[in-house]
Amino acid sequence: QLVEFGGGLVPPGGSLRLSCAASGFTLDYYVVGWFRQAPGKEREGVSCISSNLDSHLADSVKGRFTISRDDAKNTVYLQIHTLKPEDTGLYYCTADWGPYPLDCTVVFGQDQHNYRGQGTQVTVSS
């Protein structure tokens, strides 16, 4: 399973580090995606990272978000800086089998994933 940690209520301009921890399987050979869902809005693919460390950030978060993975800890991180109210939403991670070089953004177009976490809420408000 996947479990997300690190969400919370933060003021505009604040920072958070979200964690996506895997248990019961090894994350090394999986493509991991981060998505967010805000009320009344479409799901948005925020960031992804492949097993060969190819990564991608959505235009809306470039320069503010960073994705990284620590396979020794079986965890993928999403570091978020300069939070804006429009970043508010439920952030969840997904994992899809991918032990080969590929463009990680393929997961953004998938409706089903091998694994998906329940999400962690991020609320940006003063």
PDB file of C-alpha atoms in Angstrom:
ATOM      1  CA  GLN A   1       0.000   0.000   0.000  1.00  0.00           C
ATOM      2  CA  LEU A   2       0.903   3.663  -0.270  1.00  0.00           C
ATOM      3  CA  VAL A   3       0.502   6.131   2.560  1.00  0.00           C
ATOM      4  CA  GLU A   4       0.959   9.877   2.307  1.00  0.00           C
ATOM      5  CA  PHE A   5       2.173  12.115   5.128  1.00  0.00           C
ATOM      6  CA  GLY A   6       2.928  15.755   5.639  1.00  0.00           C
ATOM      7  CA  GLY A   7      -0.143  17.737   4.694  1.00  0.00           C
ATOM      8  CA  GLY A   8      -1.610  20.468   6.846  1.00  0.00           C
ATOM      9  CA  LEU A   9      -2.848  24.020   7.129  1.00  0.00           C
ATOM     10  CA  VAL A  10      -0.218  26.552   6.142  1.00  0.00           C
ATOM     11  CA  PRO A  11      -0.265  30.273   5.365  1.00  0.00           C
ATOM     12  CA  PRO A  12       0.499  31.557   1.867  1.00  0.00           C
ATOM     13  CA  GLY A  13       4.218  31.497   1.252  1.00  0.00           C
ATOM     14  CA  GLY A  14       4.745  28.540   3.551  1.00  0.00           C
ATOM     15  CA  SER A  15       6.408  25.207   2.861  1.00  0.00           C
ATOM     16  CA  LEU A  16       5.591  21.549   3.305  1.00  0.00           C
ATOM     17  CA  ARG A  17       7.229  18.237   2.555  1.00  0.00           C
ATOM     18  CA  LEU A  18       4.854  15.492   1.539  1.00  0.00           C
ATOM     19  CA  SER A  19       5.932  11.872   1.796  1.00  0.00           C
ATOM     20  CA  CYS A  20       4.633   8.875  -0.101  1.00  0.00           C
ATOM     21  CA  ALA A  21       5.681   5.720   1.728  1.00  0.00           C
ATOM     22  CA  ALA A  22       5.255   2.245   0.277  1.00  0.00           C
ATOM     23  CA  SER A  23       4.777  -0.917   2.281  1.00  0.00           C
ATOM     24  CA  GLY A  24       4.373  -4.477   1.119  1.00  0.00           C
ATOM     25  CA  PHE A  25       6.301  -3.881  -2.080  1.00  0.00           C
ATOM     26  CA  THR A  26       9.540  -2.254  -3.230  1.00  0.00           C
ATOM     27  CA  LEU A  27       9.141   1.120  -4.845  1.00  0.00           C
ATOM     28  CA  ASP A  28      12.435   0.915  -6.792  1.00  0.00           C
ATOM     29  CA  TYR A  29      10.938  -0.268 -10.070  1.00  0.00           C
ATOM     30  CA  TYR A  30       7.795   1.803 -10.005  1.00  0.00           C
ATOM     31  CA  VAL A  31       6.867   5.130 -11.559  1.00  0.00           C
ATOM     32  CA  VAL A  32       5.472   7.353  -8.837  1.00  0.00           C
ATOM     33  CA  GLY A  33       3.047  10.148  -9.533  1.00  0.00           C
ATOM     34  CA  TRP A  34       1.692  12.926  -7.341  1.00  0.00           C
ATOM     35  CA  PHE A  35      -1.780  14.216  -8.048  1.00  0.00           C
ATOM     36  CA  ARG A  36      -3.994  16.795  -6.411  1.00  0.00           C
ATOM     37  CA  GLN A  37      -7.725  17.144  -6.329  1.00  0.00           C
ATOM     38  CA  ALA A  38      -9.433  20.367  -5.335  1.00  0.00           C
ATOM     39  CA  PRO A  39     -13.192  20.621  -4.772  1.00  0.00           C
ATOM     40  CA  GLY A  40     -14.991  21.285  -8.030  1.00  0.00           C
ATOM     41  CA  LYS A  41     -11.844  20.909 -10.109  1.00  0.00           C
ATOM     42  CA  GLU A  42     -10.369  18.220 -12.318  1.00  0.00           C
ATOM     43  CA  ARG A  43      -7.665  15.994 -10.941  1.00  0.00           C
ATOM     44  CA  GLU A  44      -4.256  17.467 -11.765  1.00  0.00           C
ATOM     45  CA  GLY A  45      -1.023  15.570 -12.257  1.00  0.00           C
ATOM     46  CA  VAL A  46       1.453  17.634 -10.257  1.00  0.00           C
ATOM     47  CA  SER A  47       4.676  15.694 -10.525  1.00  0.00           C
ATOM     48  CA  CYS A  48       6.115  12.283 -11.305  1.00  0.00           C
ATOM     49  CA  ILE A  49       9.374  10.387 -11.149  1.00  0.00           C
ATOM     50  CA  SER A  50      10.404   7.210 -12.896  1.00  0.00           C
ATOM     51  CA  SER A  51      12.643   4.400 -11.705  1.00  0.00           C
ATOM     52  CA  ASN A  52      15.550   5.878 -13.685  1.00  0.00           C
ATOM     53  CA  LEU A  53      14.943   9.275 -12.009  1.00  0.00           C
ATOM     54  CA  ASP A  54      13.340  10.960 -14.995  1.00  0.00           C
ATOM     55  CA  SER A  55      11.023  13.515 -13.429  1.00  0.00           C
ATOM     56  CA  HIS A  56       8.417  16.060 -14.390  1.00  0.00           C
ATOM     57  CA  LEU A  57       6.697  19.024 -12.780  1.00  0.00           C
ATOM     58  CA  ALA A  58       3.470  20.616 -13.978  1.00  0.00           C
ATOM     59  CA  ASP A  59       3.851  24.188 -15.233  1.00  0.00           C
ATOM     60  CA  SER A  60       1.696  25.410 -12.356  1.00  0.00           C
ATOM     61  CA  VAL A  61       4.261  24.237  -9.790  1.00  0.00           C
ATOM     62  CA  LYS A  62       7.606  24.598 -11.542  1.00  0.00           C
ATOM     63  CA  GLY A  63      10.094  26.541  -9.480  1.00  0.00           C
ATOM     64  CA  ARG A  64       8.174  25.801  -6.265  1.00  0.00           C
ATOM     65  CA  PHE A  65       7.859  21.997  -6.064  1.00  0.00           C
ATOM     66  CA  THR A  66      10.601  19.401  -6.104  1.00  0.00           C
ATOM     67  CA  ILE A  67      10.165  15.650  -6.352  1.00  0.00           C
ATOM     68  CA  SER A  68      12.718  13.133  -5.130  1.00  0.00           C
ATOM     69  CA  ARG A  69      12.868   9.495  -4.188  1.00  0.00           C
ATOM     70  CA  ASP A  70      14.774   7.594  -1.529  1.00  0.00           C
ATOM     71  CA  ASP A  71      14.590   3.948  -2.482  1.00  0.00           C
ATOM     72  CA  ALA A  72      16.418   2.949   0.695  1.00  0.00           C
ATOM     73  CA  LYS A  73      13.448   4.351   2.639  1.00  0.00           C
ATOM     74  CA  ASN A  74      10.920   3.158   0.065  1.00  0.00           C
ATOM     75  CA  THR A  75       9.596   6.697  -0.077  1.00  0.00           C
ATOM     76  CA  VAL A  76       9.037   9.487  -2.593  1.00  0.00           C
ATOM     77  CA  TYR A  77       8.957  13.091  -1.437  1.00  0.00           C
ATOM     78  CA  LEU A  78       7.282  16.218  -2.766  1.00  0.00           C
ATOM     79  CA  GLN A  79       8.908  19.336  -1.357  1.00  0.00           C
ATOM     80  CA  ILE A  80       6.659  22.358  -1.703  1.00  0.00           C
ATOM     81  CA  HIS A  81       7.727  25.974  -1.265  1.00  0.00           C
ATOM     82  CA  THR A  82       5.956  29.315  -1.665  1.00  0.00           C
ATOM     83  CA  LEU A  83       2.528  27.793  -1.241  1.00  0.00           C
ATOM     84  CA  LYS A  84      -0.413  29.605  -2.817  1.00  0.00           C
ATOM     85  CA  PRO A  85      -4.126  29.332  -2.003  1.00  0.00           C
ATOM     86  CA  GLU A  86      -4.648  27.615  -5.358  1.00  0.00           C
ATOM     87  CA  ASP A  87      -2.389  24.783  -4.181  1.00  0.00           C
ATOM     88  CA  THR A  88      -5.107  23.730  -1.755  1.00  0.00           C
ATOM     89  CA  GLY A  89      -6.362  20.209  -2.327  1.00  0.00           C
ATOM     90  CA  LEU A  90      -6.056  16.539  -1.517  1.00  0.00           C
ATOM     91  CA  TYR A  91      -2.625  15.325  -2.579  1.00  0.00           C
ATOM     92  CA  TYR A  92      -2.216  11.647  -3.290  1.00  0.00           C
ATOM     93  CA  CYS A  93       0.461   9.468  -4.813  1.00  0.00           C
ATOM     94  CA  THR A  94       0.290   6.547  -7.182  1.00  0.00           C
ATOM     95  CA  ALA A  95       2.718   3.817  -8.192  1.00  0.00           C
ATOM     96  CA  ASP A  96       2.821   1.940 -11.477  1.00  0.00           C
ATOM     97  CA  TRP A  97       5.187  -0.837 -12.527  1.00  0.00           C
ATOM     98  CA  GLY A  98       7.975   0.591 -14.688  1.00  0.00           C
ATOM     99  CA  PRO A  99      11.464  -0.927 -14.307  1.00  0.00           C
ATOM    100  CA  TYR A 100      12.733   0.678 -17.530  1.00  0.00           C
ATOM    101  CA  PRO A 101      13.427   4.186 -18.807  1.00  0.00           C
ATOM    102  CA  LEU A 102      10.227   5.971 -19.762  1.00  0.00           C
ATOM    103  CA  ASP A 103       8.516   9.336 -19.707  1.00  0.00           C
ATOM    104  CA  CYS A 104       6.906   9.337 -16.285  1.00  0.00           C
ATOM    105  CA  THR A 105       4.068  11.607 -17.469  1.00  0.00           C
ATOM    106  CA  VAL A 106       2.339   8.570 -18.957  1.00  0.00           C
ATOM    107  CA  VAL A 107       0.820   7.985 -15.518  1.00  0.00           C
ATOM    108  CA  PHE A 108      -1.044  11.305 -15.700  1.00  0.00           C
ATOM    109  CA  GLY A 109      -3.305   9.887 -18.388  1.00  0.00           C
ATOM    110  CA  GLN A 110      -4.144   6.680 -16.541  1.00  0.00           C
ATOM    111  CA  ASP A 111      -7.447   6.172 -14.734  1.00  0.00           C
ATOM    112  CA  GLN A 112      -6.192   3.073 -12.939  1.00  0.00           C
ATOM    113  CA  HIS A 113      -2.948   2.589 -11.072  1.00  0.00           C
ATOM    114  CA  ASN A 114      -1.213  -0.409  -9.541  1.00  0.00           C
ATOM    115  CA  TYR A 115      -1.277   1.395  -6.184  1.00  0.00           C
ATOM    116  CA  ARG A 116      -2.858   4.592  -4.941  1.00  0.00           C
ATOM    117  CA  GLY A 117      -2.759   6.221  -1.520  1.00  0.00           C
ATOM    118  CA  GLN A 118      -5.658   7.803   0.334  1.00  0.00           C
ATOM    119  CA  GLY A 119      -4.124  11.240   0.204  1.00  0.00           C
ATOM    120  CA  THR A 120      -3.106  14.019   2.546  1.00  0.00           C
ATOM    121  CA  GLN A 121      -4.921  17.356   2.699  1.00  0.00           C
ATOM    122  CA  VAL A 122      -3.048  20.575   1.994  1.00  0.00           C
ATOM    123  CA  THR A 123      -4.847  23.789   2.850  1.00  0.00           C
ATOM    124  CA  VAL A 124      -3.237  27.129   2.143  1.00  0.00           C
ATOM    125  CA  SER A 125      -4.954  29.935   3.974  1.00  0.00           C
ATOM    126  CA  SER A 126      -4.154  32.864   6.200  1.00  0.00           C
TER     127      SER A 126
END
